[in-house]
Coordinates of C-alpha atoms in Angstrom, one line a residue:
X1 CA -1.4 -14.5 -36.4
X2 CA 0.8 -17.5 -35.6
X3 CA 0.0 -19.1 -32.3
X4 CA 2.7 -21.0 -30.4
X5 CA 0.9 -24.0 -28.9
X6 CA 3.8 -24.5 -26.4
X7 CA 3.3 -21.0 -24.9
X8 CA 2.5 -21.5 -21.2
X9 CA 0.2 -18.4 -21.4
X10 CA -2.3 -20.1 -23.6
X11 CA -5.2 -22.1 -22.2
X12 CA -5.4 -24.8 -24.9
X13 CA -8.7 -26.1 -23.6
X14 CA -10.4 -22.7 -23.8
X15 CA -12.6 -22.2 -26.8
X16 CA -14.8 -19.6 -28.3
X17 CA -14.7 -16.2 -26.5
X18 CA -12.5 -17.4 -23.7
X19 CA -9.9 -18.7 -26.2
X20 CA -10.0 -15.5 -28.2
X21 CA -9.4 -13.3 -25.1
X22 CA -6.7 -15.7 -23.8
X23 CA -4.8 -15.7 -27.1
X24 CA -5.0 -11.9 -27.2
X25 CA -3.3 -11.7 -23.8
X26 CA -6.3 -10.3 -21.8
X27 CA -7.0 -13.5 -19.9
X28 CA -4.5 -15.7 -18.1
X29 CA -5.0 -19.5 -18.4
X30 CA -6.2 -19.6 -14.8
X31 CA -8.9 -17.0 -15.6
X32 CA -10.2 -19.1 -18.5
X33 CA -10.0 -22.4 -16.6
X34 CA -11.8 -21.1 -13.5
X35 CA -14.6 -19.6 -15.7
X36 CA -15.0 -22.8 -17.6
X37 CA -15.2 -24.9 -14.4
X38 CA -17.8 -22.6 -12.9
X39 CA -19.8 -22.8 -16.0
X40 CA -19.7 -26.6 -16.0
X41 CA -20.6 -26.9 -12.3
X42 CA -23.4 -24.2 -12.5
X43 CA -24.9 -25.2 -15.8
X44 CA -23.9 -22.0 -17.6
X45 CA -23.1 -22.3 -21.3
X46 CA -23.4 -18.7 -22.5
X47 CA -19.9 -17.8 -23.7
X48 CA -20.5 -14.1 -22.9
X49 CA -21.4 -14.9 -19.3
X50 CA -18.3 -17.1 -19.0
X51 CA -16.2 -14.3 -20.4
X52 CA -17.6 -12.0 -17.7
X53 CA -16.7 -14.6 -15.0
X54 CA -13.2 -14.9 -16.4
X55 CA -12.8 -11.1 -16.3
X56 CA -14.1 -11.0 -12.7
X57 CA -11.4 -13.6 -11.7
X58 CA -8.8 -11.5 -13.6
X59 CA -9.9 -8.3 -11.9
X60 CA -9.2 -9.7 -8.4
X61 CA -5.9 -11.1 -9.5
X62 CA -4.9 -7.6 -10.7
X63 CA -6.1 -5.7 -7.7
X64 CA -9.7 -4.8 -8.4
X65 CA -12.5 -6.1 -6.3
X66 CA -15.0 -6.5 -9.2
X67 CA -15.3 -5.8 -12.9
X68 CA -17.4 -3.0 -14.4
X69 CA -18.8 -4.7 -17.5
X70 CA -20.0 -1.4 -19.0
X71 CA -16.4 0.1 -19.2
X72 CA -14.1 -2.9 -19.2
X73 CA -13.6 -2.8 -22.9
X74 CA -11.7 0.4 -22.7
X75 CA -10.1 0.1 -19.2
X76 CA -8.2 -3.2 -19.8
X77 CA -4.6 -2.3 -20.5
X78 CA -2.8 -5.6 -19.9
X79 CA -1.2 -7.0 -16.8
X80 CA 2.5 -7.3 -17.3
X81 CA 5.3 -5.3 -19.0
X82 CA 3.5 -5.2 -22.4
X83 CA 0.5 -3.2 -23.6
X84 CA -2.4 -5.3 -24.9
X85 CA -4.4 -4.0 -27.8
X86 CA -8.0 -4.8 -27.0
X87 CA -9.7 -2.5 -29.5
X88 CA -10.3 -5.3 -32.1
X89 CA -11.6 -7.9 -29.7
X90 CA -15.3 -9.0 -29.9
X91 CA -16.6 -7.3 -26.8
X92 CA -20.2 -8.1 -26.0
X93 CA -22.8 -5.3 -26.0
X94 CA -22.9 -4.0 -22.4
X95 CA -26.7 -3.9 -21.8
X96 CA -27.2 -7.4 -23.2
X97 CA -24.1 -8.6 -21.4
X98 CA -25.4 -7.3 -18.0
X99 CA -28.8 -8.8 -18.6
X100 CA -27.3 -12.2 -19.4
X101 CA -25.2 -12.1 -16.3
X102 CA -28.1 -11.1 -14.1
X103 CA -30.1 -14.0 -15.4
X104 CA -27.3 -16.6 -15.1
X105 CA -27.6 -19.5 -12.7
X106 CA -24.1 -18.8 -11.4
X107 CA -24.7 -15.1 -10.6
X108 CA -26.8 -13.7 -7.7
X109 CA -28.6 -10.5 -8.9
X110 CA -28.6 -7.6 -6.6
X111 CA -27.4 -6.9 -3.0
X112 CA -30.3 -8.7 -1.4
X113 CA -30.4 -11.9 -3.5
X114 CA -29.8 -15.1 -1.6
X115 CA -26.2 -16.3 -1.2
X116 CA -25.0 -19.6 -2.6
X117 CA -23.9 -18.6 -6.1
X118 CA -20.2 -18.0 -6.9
X119 CA -20.7 -14.5 -8.3
X120 CA -22.9 -11.5 -7.6
X121 CA -23.8 -8.5 -9.7
X122 CA -24.7 -5.2 -8.1
X123 CA -25.1 -1.8 -9.8
X124 CA -23.5 -3.1 -12.9
X125 CA -20.4 -4.5 -11.1
X126 CA -19.7 -8.2 -11.2
X127 CA -18.1 -9.7 -8.1
X128 CA -16.8 -13.0 -7.1
X129 CA -19.0 -13.8 -4.1
X130 CA -16.2 -13.8 -1.6
X131 CA -15.1 -10.3 -2.4
X132 CA -18.7 -9.0 -2.3
X133 CA -18.8 -10.4 1.1
X134 CA -15.6 -8.7 2.2
X135 CA -16.8 -5.4 0.9
X136 CA -20.0 -5.8 2.8
X137 CA -18.1 -6.6 6.0
X138 CA -16.2 -3.3 5.7
X139 CA -19.2 -1.3 4.7
X140 CA -21.4 -2.6 7.4
X141 CA -18.8 -2.2 10.1
X142 CA -18.0 1.4 9.2
X143 CA -21.7 2.2 9.0
X144 CA -22.5 0.7 12.4
X145 CA -19.5 2.5 14.0
X146 CA -20.6 5.8 12.5
X147 CA -24.2 5.3 13.7
X148 CA -23.1 4.3 17.3
X149 CA -23.0 6.8 20.1
X150 CA -19.7 8.7 20.1
X151 CA -17.1 8.0 22.8
X152 CA -17.5 9.8 26.1
X153 CA -15.1 12.8 26.1
X154 CA -14.2 15.4 28.7
X155 CA -14.4 18.4 26.3
X156 CA -12.7 21.0 28.5
X157 CA -9.7 18.7 29.2
X158 CA -9.5 17.9 25.4
X159 CA -9.5 21.6 24.6
X160 CA -6.7 22.3 27.0
X161 CA -4.7 19.3 25.6
X162 CA -5.2 20.5 22.0
X163 CA -4.0 24.0 22.9
X164 CA -0.9 22.5 24.6
X165 CA 0.1 20.0 21.9
X166 CA -0.9 21.9 18.7
X167 CA 0.1 25.5 19.2
X168 CA 2.6 25.9 16.4
X169 CA 1.6 27.8 13.2
X170 CA 0.6 25.4 10.5
X171 CA -0.6 22.7 12.9
X172 CA -4.3 23.6 12.6
X173 CA -5.2 20.5 10.6
X174 CA -3.1 18.2 12.9
X175 CA -5.1 19.7 15.7
X176 CA -8.3 18.9 13.9
X177 CA -7.2 15.4 13.1
X178 CA -6.4 14.7 16.7
X179 CA -9.7 16.1 17.9
X180 CA -11.7 14.1 15.5
X181 CA -9.8 10.9 16.5
X182 CA -10.7 11.5 20.1
X183 CA -14.4 12.4 19.4
X184 CA -15.1 9.7 16.8
X185 CA -14.9 5.9 16.6
X186 CA -13.3 5.8 13.2
X187 CA -10.9 8.4 11.8
X188 CA -8.9 8.5 8.5
X189 CA -5.7 10.5 8.9
X190 CA -4.5 11.2 5.4
X191 CA -1.6 13.1 4.0
X192 CA 1.6 12.9 2.1
X193 CA 5.1 12.3 3.4
X194 CA 6.4 14.9 5.9
X195 CA 2.9 16.3 6.7
X196 CA 3.1 15.2 10.4
X197 CA 0.9 12.1 10.5
X198 CA 3.0 10.2 13.0
X199 CA 3.5 13.3 15.1
X200 CA -0.3 13.7 15.2
X201 CA -0.7 10.1 16.2
X202 CA 1.8 10.4 19.1
X203 CA 0.1 13.5 20.4
X204 CA -3.3 11.9 20.0
X205 CA -2.2 9.1 22.3
X206 CA -1.1 11.7 24.8
X207 CA -4.6 13.3 24.6
X208 CA -6.3 10.0 25.1
X209 CA -4.2 9.2 28.2
X210 CA -5.1 12.7 29.5
X211 CA -8.8 11.8 29.5
X212 CA -10.5 10.7 32.7
X213 CA -10.6 7.0 33.5
X214 CA -8.1 4.1 33.1
X215 CA -5.4 4.6 30.5
X216 CA -6.4 3.3 27.1
X217 CA -5.0 0.1 25.8
X218 CA -3.3 1.0 22.5
X219 CA -2.2 -1.1 19.6
X220 CA 0.1 0.2 16.8
X221 CA 0.1 -1.8 13.6
X222 CA 1.2 -1.6 10.0
X223 CA 1.0 -4.0 7.0
X224 CA 4.8 -4.8 7.0
X225 CA 7.5 -5.3 9.5
X226 CA 9.5 -2.5 8.1
X227 CA 6.5 -0.1 8.3
X228 CA 5.7 -1.3 11.8
X229 CA 9.3 -0.6 12.9
X230 CA 9.2 2.9 11.5
X231 CA 5.9 3.6 13.2
X232 CA 7.2 2.4 16.5
X233 CA 10.4 4.5 16.2
X234 CA 8.6 7.6 15.1
X235 CA 5.9 7.5 17.7
X236 CA 8.3 6.7 20.5
X237 CA 10.4 9.8 19.5
X238 CA 7.4 12.0 19.8
X239 CA 5.7 10.6 23.0
X240 CA 6.4 12.1 26.4
X241 CA 8.8 9.9 28.3
X242 CA 6.2 8.8 30.9
X243 CA 3.9 7.4 28.1
X244 CA 6.5 5.4 26.2
X245 CA 6.4 2.4 28.6
X246 CA 2.6 2.3 28.2
X247 CA 2.6 1.9 24.4
X248 CA 3.2 -1.6 23.2
X249 CA 5.6 -2.4 20.4
X250 CA 4.2 -1.9 16.9
X251 CA 3.3 -5.1 15.1
X252 CA 2.3 -6.2 11.7
X253 CA -1.4 -6.6 11.2
X254 CA -1.0 -10.3 10.8
X255 CA 0.7 -10.6 14.1
X256 CA -1.8 -8.2 15.8
X257 CA -4.7 -10.4 14.6
X258 CA -2.9 -13.6 15.6
X259 CA -2.2 -15.3 12.3
X260 CA -2.4 -19.1 12.4
X261 CA -1.3 -21.7 9.8
X262 CA -3.9 -22.1 7.2
X263 CA -4.6 -18.4 6.9
X264 CA -6.9 -18.1 10.0
X265 CA -6.6 -15.5 12.7
X266 CA -7.0 -15.9 16.4
X267 CA -9.0 -12.6 16.7
X268 CA -12.2 -12.0 14.8
X269 CA -15.9 -11.5 15.3
X270 CA -16.1 -14.2 18.0
X271 CA -12.9 -13.1 19.9
X272 CA -12.2 -9.4 19.8
X273 CA -8.9 -7.6 20.3
X274 CA -8.5 -6.3 23.8
X275 CA -7.5 -2.8 22.7
X276 CA -9.3 0.5 23.2
X277 CA -7.4 2.3 20.4
X278 CA -6.0 0.7 17.2
X279 CA -3.8 2.8 15.0
X280 CA -2.9 1.4 11.6
X281 CA -0.1 3.1 9.6
X282 CA 0.5 2.8 5.8
X283 CA -3.2 1.9 5.4
X284 CA -2.9 2.3 1.6
X285 CA -1.1 -1.1 1.6
X286 CA -4.0 -2.9 3.4
X287 CA -6.1 -5.1 1.2
X288 CA -9.9 -5.4 1.3
X289 CA -9.7 -8.9 2.9
X290 CA -7.2 -7.8 5.6
X291 CA -9.3 -4.7 6.4
X292 CA -12.4 -6.9 6.7
X293 CA -10.6 -9.1 9.2
X294 CA -9.3 -6.1 11.2
X295 CA -12.8 -4.5 11.5
X296 CA -14.3 -7.8 12.6
X297 CA -11.6 -8.1 15.3
X298 CA -11.8 -4.6 16.7
X299 CA -14.4 -4.1 19.4
X300 CA -17.4 -1.9 18.4
X301 CA -16.6 0.6 21.2
X302 CA -12.9 1.0 20.3
X303 CA -11.4 3.8 18.4
X304 CA -9.7 3.0 15.0
X305 CA -7.3 5.5 13.4
X306 CA -6.4 4.6 9.8
X307 CA -3.2 6.5 8.7
X308 CA -1.8 6.7 5.2
X309 CA -1.5 8.4 1.9
X310 CA -4.4 7.6 -0.5
X311 CA -2.4 8.8 -3.5
X312 CA 0.2 6.1 -3.1
X313 CA 0.0 2.7 -4.7
X314 CA -2.8 0.5 -3.3
X315 CA -2.2 -3.0 -1.8
X316 CA -0.8 -5.8 -3.9
X317 CA -3.9 -7.8 -3.2
X318 CA -7.4 -6.8 -4.2
X319 CA -8.8 -3.5 -3.0
X320 CA -8.0 0.2 -2.5
X321 CA -9.7 0.7 0.8
X322 CA -7.9 3.8 2.0
X323 CA -8.6 5.6 -1.3
X324 CA -12.3 4.5 -1.2
X325 CA -12.7 5.7 2.4
X326 CA -10.8 9.0 1.9
X327 CA -12.9 9.9 -1.2
X328 CA -16.3 8.6 -0.4
X329 CA -19.0 11.3 -0.5
X330 CA -20.9 12.1 2.7
X331 CA -22.7 14.7 4.8
X332 CA -21.4 16.8 7.7
X333 CA -22.1 15.4 11.2
X334 CA -23.9 18.0 13.4
X335 CA -22.8 16.4 16.7
X336 CA -19.2 16.2 15.6
X337 CA -19.2 19.8 14.4
X338 CA -20.7 21.0 17.7
X339 CA -18.1 19.1 19.7
X340 CA -15.3 20.5 17.5
X341 CA -16.6 24.0 18.1
X342 CA -16.5 23.4 21.8
X343 CA -12.9 22.4 21.6
X344 CA -12.0 25.6 19.9
X345 CA -12.0 24.4 16.3
X346 CA -14.7 26.2 14.2
X347 CA -15.3 24.8 10.8
X348 CA -14.1 27.9 9.0
X349 CA -10.7 27.6 10.6
X350 CA -10.0 24.3 8.9
X351 CA -11.7 24.7 5.6
X352 CA -15.2 23.3 6.2
X353 CA -16.8 20.4 8.0
X354 CA -15.3 16.9 8.4
X355 CA -16.8 14.3 6.1
X356 CA -16.8 10.6 7.2
X357 CA -14.1 11.3 9.8
X358 CA -11.5 12.0 7.0
X359 CA -8.9 14.7 7.8
X360 CA -6.1 15.4 5.2
X361 CA -2.9 17.0 6.4
X362 CA -1.4 19.4 3.9
X363 CA 1.3 21.4 5.6
X364 CA 4.7 19.8 4.8
X365 CA 7.1 20.0 7.8
X366 CA 10.2 17.9 6.7
X367 CA 9.8 17.1 3.0
X368 CA 10.5 20.1 0.8
X369 CA 12.4 21.5 -2.1
X370 CA 12.0 20.2 -5.7
X371 CA 11.1 16.7 -4.5
X372 CA 8.0 18.0 -2.8
X373 CA 7.1 20.2 -5.8
X374 CA 7.5 17.4 -8.2
X375 CA 5.4 15.0 -6.1
X376 CA 2.7 17.6 -5.8
X377 CA 2.7 18.0 -9.6
X378 CA 2.4 14.3 -10.1
X379 CA -0.3 14.0 -7.5
X380 CA -2.3 16.8 -9.2
X381 CA -1.9 15.2 -12.7
X382 CA 0.0 18.3 -14.0
X383 CA 2.4 16.8 -16.5
X384 CA 3.7 20.1 -17.7
X385 CA 4.8 21.2 -14.2
X386 CA 6.3 17.8 -13.5
X387 CA 8.3 17.9 -16.8
X388 CA 9.5 21.5 -16.1
X389 CA 10.7 20.6 -12.7
X390 CA 12.7 17.6 -14.0
X391 CA 14.3 19.8 -16.7
X392 CA 15.2 22.4 -14.1
X393 CA 18.5 22.6 -12.2
X394 CA 17.9 21.3 -8.7
X395 CA 20.2 19.9 -6.0
X396 CA 17.6 17.3 -4.9
X397 CA 16.0 16.3 -8.2
X398 CA 17.7 14.9 -11.3
X399 CA 16.4 13.7 -14.6
X400 CA 18.6 11.5 -16.9
X401 CA 18.1 9.5 -20.0
X402 CA 18.0 5.7 -19.8
X403 CA 21.6 5.3 -21.1
X404 CA 23.1 7.7 -18.6
X405 CA 24.1 5.6 -15.6
X406 CA 27.0 7.6 -14.3
X407 CA 25.2 9.1 -11.3
X408 CA 23.5 5.9 -10.5
X409 CA 26.7 4.0 -10.5
X410 CA 28.4 6.6 -8.2
X411 CA 25.5 6.3 -5.7
X412 CA 25.5 2.5 -5.8
X413 CA 29.2 2.2 -5.3
X414 CA 29.3 4.7 -2.4
X415 CA 26.4 3.0 -0.6
X416 CA 27.9 -0.4 -1.3
X417 CA 31.3 0.5 0.1
X418 CA 29.8 2.0 3.3
X419 CA 27.6 -1.0 3.7
X420 CA 30.5 -3.5 3.3
X421 CA 32.9 -1.7 5.5
X422 CA 30.4 -1.4 8.4
X423 CA 29.3 -5.0 8.0
X424 CA 32.8 -6.3 8.1
X425 CA 33.5 -4.2 11.3
X426 CA 30.4 -5.6 12.9
X427 CA 28.9 -2.1 13.2
X428 CA 25.3 -3.0 13.0
X429 CA 23.7 0.5 13.3
X430 CA 26.0 1.9 10.6
X431 CA 25.4 -1.1 8.3
X432 CA 21.6 -0.7 8.7
X433 CA 21.8 3.0 8.0
X434 CA 24.0 2.3 4.9
X435 CA 21.3 0.0 3.7
X436 CA 19.0 3.0 3.4
X437 CA 21.5 5.3 1.9
X438 CA 20.4 4.6 -1.7
X439 CA 17.9 2.4 -3.5
X440 CA 17.1 1.7 -7.1
X441 CA 13.3 1.4 -7.6
X442 CA 11.8 -0.2 -10.8
X443 CA 8.3 -0.6 -12.1
X444 CA 9.1 -3.9 -13.8
X445 CA 10.5 -7.1 -12.4
X446 CA 12.1 -8.3 -15.6
X447 CA 13.3 -6.9 -18.9
X448 CA 15.7 -4.0 -19.6
X449 CA 13.9 -1.7 -17.1
X450 CA 13.3 -4.3 -14.4
X451 CA 14.7 -5.4 -11.1
X452 CA 16.5 -8.4 -12.5
X453 CA 18.5 -6.5 -15.0
X454 CA 19.4 -3.7 -12.6
X455 CA 20.4 -6.0 -9.9
X456 CA 22.8 -7.8 -12.2
X457 CA 24.3 -4.5 -13.3
X458 CA 24.7 -3.3 -9.7
X459 CA 26.4 -6.6 -8.8
X460 CA 28.8 -6.0 -11.7
X461 CA 29.6 -2.4 -10.5
X462 CA 30.2 -3.5 -7.0
X463 CA 32.5 -6.3 -8.0
X464 CA 34.6 -3.9 -10.1
X465 CA 34.7 -1.2 -7.3
X466 CA 35.2 -3.6 -4.4
X467 CA 37.4 -6.4 -5.7
X468 CA 38.5 -7.5 -2.2
X469 CA 35.0 -7.7 -0.8
X470 CA 34.0 -11.1 0.5
X471 CA 31.8 -13.3 -1.7
X472 CA 29.8 -16.5 -1.5
X473 CA 26.2 -17.3 -0.7
X474 CA 26.5 -15.4 2.6
X475 CA 29.0 -12.6 3.2
X476 CA 29.3 -9.5 5.3
X477 CA 27.5 -6.7 3.5
X478 CA 25.0 -8.8 1.7
X479 CA 21.7 -6.8 1.6
X480 CA 18.7 -9.1 1.8
X481 CA 14.9 -8.9 1.2
X482 CA 12.5 -11.2 3.0
X483 CA 10.1 -12.5 0.3
X484 CA 7.6 -14.5 2.5
X485 CA 6.3 -14.1 6.0
X486 CA 8.1 -16.1 8.6
X487 CA 6.1 -16.0 11.8
X488 CA 8.5 -18.3 13.7
X489 CA 11.4 -16.0 13.2
X490 CA 9.3 -12.8 13.3
X491 CA 10.2 -11.5 9.8
X492 CA 7.7 -10.5 7.2
X493 CA 7.5 -10.1 3.4
X494 CA 9.2 -6.8 2.5
X495 CA 11.6 -6.6 5.5
X496 CA 15.2 -5.7 4.5
X497 CA 18.3 -6.6 6.4
X498 CA 22.1 -6.9 6.0
X499 CA 24.6 -9.7 6.8
X500 CA 27.2 -8.5 9.4
X501 CA 30.2 -10.1 11.0
X502 CA 29.8 -10.2 14.8
X503 CA 31.8 -12.1 17.4
X504 CA 29.2 -14.9 17.3
X505 CA 29.7 -15.3 13.6
X506 CA 27.8 -14.1 10.5
X507 CA 24.4 -12.7 11.4
X508 CA 21.7 -11.0 9.4
X509 CA 20.5 -7.7 11.1
X510 CA 17.0 -6.2 10.7
X511 CA 16.0 -2.8 12.0
X512 CA 13.2 -2.7 14.5
X513 CA 11.7 0.1 16.5
X514 CA 14.2 -0.5 19.3
X515 CA 17.4 -2.6 19.1
X516 CA 18.0 -4.4 15.8
X517 CA 17.3 -8.1 15.6
X518 CA 20.1 -10.6 14.6
X519 CA 19.4 -13.9 13.0
X520 CA 21.8 -16.7 11.8
X521 CA 21.5 -17.1 8.0
X522 CA 20.4 -20.7 8.4
X523 CA 17.2 -19.5 10.1
X524 CA 16.2 -17.5 7.1
X525 CA 14.3 -19.6 4.5
X526 CA 12.8 -17.0 2.1
X527 CA 15.3 -14.2 1.3
X528 CA 16.8 -12.7 -1.8
X529 CA 19.7 -10.3 -2.4
X530 CA 18.3 -6.8 -2.8
X531 CA 20.2 -4.2 -4.8
X532 CA 17.1 -3.0 -6.6
X533 CA 13.4 -3.6 -5.8
X534 CA 10.0 -2.8 -7.3
X535 CA 8.3 0.3 -6.2
X536 CA 5.6 -1.9 -4.6
X537 CA 8.3 -3.5 -2.5
X538 CA 9.7 -0.1 -1.5
X539 CA 6.4 1.2 -0.3
X540 CA 6.5 1.8 3.5
X541 CA 10.3 2.4 3.4
X542 CA 12.3 5.6 3.3
X543 CA 15.8 6.0 1.7
X544 CA 18.1 9.0 1.7
X545 CA 18.6 8.8 -2.1
X546 CA 16.4 7.1 -4.6
X547 CA 16.9 6.3 -8.3
X548 CA 13.6 5.6 -10.1
X549 CA 13.8 3.6 -13.3
X550 CA 10.9 4.3 -15.6
X551 CA 9.9 1.8 -18.4
X552 CA 8.7 3.1 -21.8
X553 CA 5.5 5.2 -21.9
X554 CA 3.4 2.3 -23.2
X555 CA 4.0 0.1 -20.1
X556 CA 0.7 -0.6 -18.3
X557 CA 2.5 -0.6 -15.0
X558 CA 3.5 3.1 -15.5
X559 CA 0.9 5.0 -13.5
X560 CA 0.6 8.2 -11.5
X561 CA 0.5 6.4 -8.2
X562 CA 3.6 4.4 -9.1
X563 CA 5.6 7.5 -9.9
X564 CA 4.3 9.4 -6.8
X565 CA 5.1 6.5 -4.5
X566 CA 8.6 6.1 -5.9
X567 CA 9.7 9.7 -5.6
X568 CA 8.2 10.0 -2.1
X569 CA 10.4 7.2 -0.9
X570 CA 13.3 9.7 -0.9
X571 CA 14.3 11.9 2.0
X572 CA 17.1 13.9 0.3
X573 CA 17.5 13.2 -3.4
X574 CA 15.6 11.7 -6.3
X575 CA 17.0 10.7 -9.7
X576 CA 14.5 9.8 -12.4
X577 CA 15.9 7.6 -15.2
X578 CA 13.7 7.6 -18.3
X579 CA 12.2 9.8 -21.0
X580 CA 9.9 12.8 -20.8
X581 CA 7.3 10.8 -22.7
X582 CA 7.3 8.2 -20.0
X583 CA 6.9 10.8 -17.2
X584 CA 4.0 12.4 -19.0
X585 CA 2.4 9.0 -19.6
X586 CA 2.7 8.2 -15.9
X587 CA 1.3 11.5 -14.7
X588 CA -1.7 11.1 -17.1
X589 CA -2.6 7.6 -16.1
X590 CA -4.1 7.2 -12.7
X591 CA -4.7 3.7 -11.4
X592 CA -8.4 2.6 -11.8
X593 CA -9.3 -0.2 -9.4
X594 CA -12.9 -1.3 -9.7
X595 CA -14.7 -1.3 -6.4
X596 CA -18.2 -0.6 -5.2
X597 CA -17.1 0.5 -1.7
X598 CA -16.7 4.2 -2.2
X599 CA -20.1 4.6 -3.9
X600 CA -21.9 2.4 -1.4
X601 CA -20.3 4.1 1.6
X602 CA -21.5 7.4 0.2
X603 CA -24.9 6.2 -0.6
X604 CA -25.4 4.8 2.9
X605 CA -24.3 8.1 4.5
X606 CA -26.2 10.4 2.3
X607 CA -29.3 8.4 2.0

């Protein structure tokens, strides 16, 4: 094999195993350099141990909390747009490898070993010490809250409220989720789109206000500004009018915790948040580190309601906390079951006892048709059913080959024309609605199936269809994506807006739970034009029509969670651009993020 010494992906100073795995494309230069540096500082020269250290660094960079040394040789796929063949690499023998790591001067061996070393190995999982610590914070906080005395609840009043708010057929599990959230300190409210999670949250808040005593202080939060705005709007629409003024505006988690320059937060274990109830939406997007900071900041006697869909893509940063919590093993809680029985919710009515405070909503209220059937097939890993649905004739689901862009172009031009016309008129609500009319979602950032290529193509289509539309760096109708948090302006990574012509001049409008916010373009430092976006970027958003661009079947980024997340961004119509082989590959490839949280939560609760 010819090696290009000028290739920026090569760590030229890495030798032996680190060099081999770097040249093969498994390790990034940073992974190799960090491992070598740790080895020099800690006196570790065993090349197999240094390879394990590099893989632990790589794992965090790619979303895992740790690395499972026993299985890593057949779970490494590559990290970008290309598949990496690892079958011929000189992988160490797992038992010998684990023993060498456990004996290393840079690795603490076991959960009770003293701190002070940069890595720790527990149950065959190798962690960077920081992430072991974060996982421990989350585990301990949840265990302590589960072991604490439950909140004081007026059961007859709760029962009456449940009967009043959840009387419709099909709302049984919503009723259960609301009851568990009142009766327990921590609740996980899981479910797919359209299953009534936000409605349940709004009615839960009404139930809590109905309990004796002072009204609870409530915080609503989400990982992104867009998700927070949608949460605020949805909850406000469901709350009784007399309660809307008592519920504060939903905030991003960073704003809730009081982010400060340098990555510190105002609130934490030494200064707790003043709220009695903290509701977090889109929890699948919350990283392990952010969840640790949240649990440290929430008072031990407060209620926490974690809302989200564990089958969606996990956070961009390390961890898959919602998935771990939703799937952790556990035992029924006798006191909770008795309290539920007293509220009129026997276990048989809802399919058995509640485990770890997790309630999954299954009845779909607003999200149906072929889109719902397809998303369920993807969720269940049923590739045959998914392919059959795509090949069927449906008004809300379309499947086209990669070279068939006729329908995509039609949607793009229609949305672009509506957006431009509204922006030039200064019609902010219509422009923001047009921004969500259609969106192209890609798995890749670059290449023929990536955001860069599709954005250029869309720009070309729009110029041809709207030759008289204004141009320049800033123009009415320019759709923008915020690419970095801006706490001074109050905009956050992932927020989308549109430039509009208003009497004061050109302003960029962003949707919020109430009135849109308008900002002069000069105040926005980190924005990009958005015609297409990655599926990760689209998470937490909803669009009327969605076009999903799938890469070839061998792409490591093509996973079940990515396809499921992409298609569930659509409210009315989904178009999948790709091959049947790619669809089948995605459905058959669930994301595997290494973490010890699920197992250790289950062990703590069943032990």
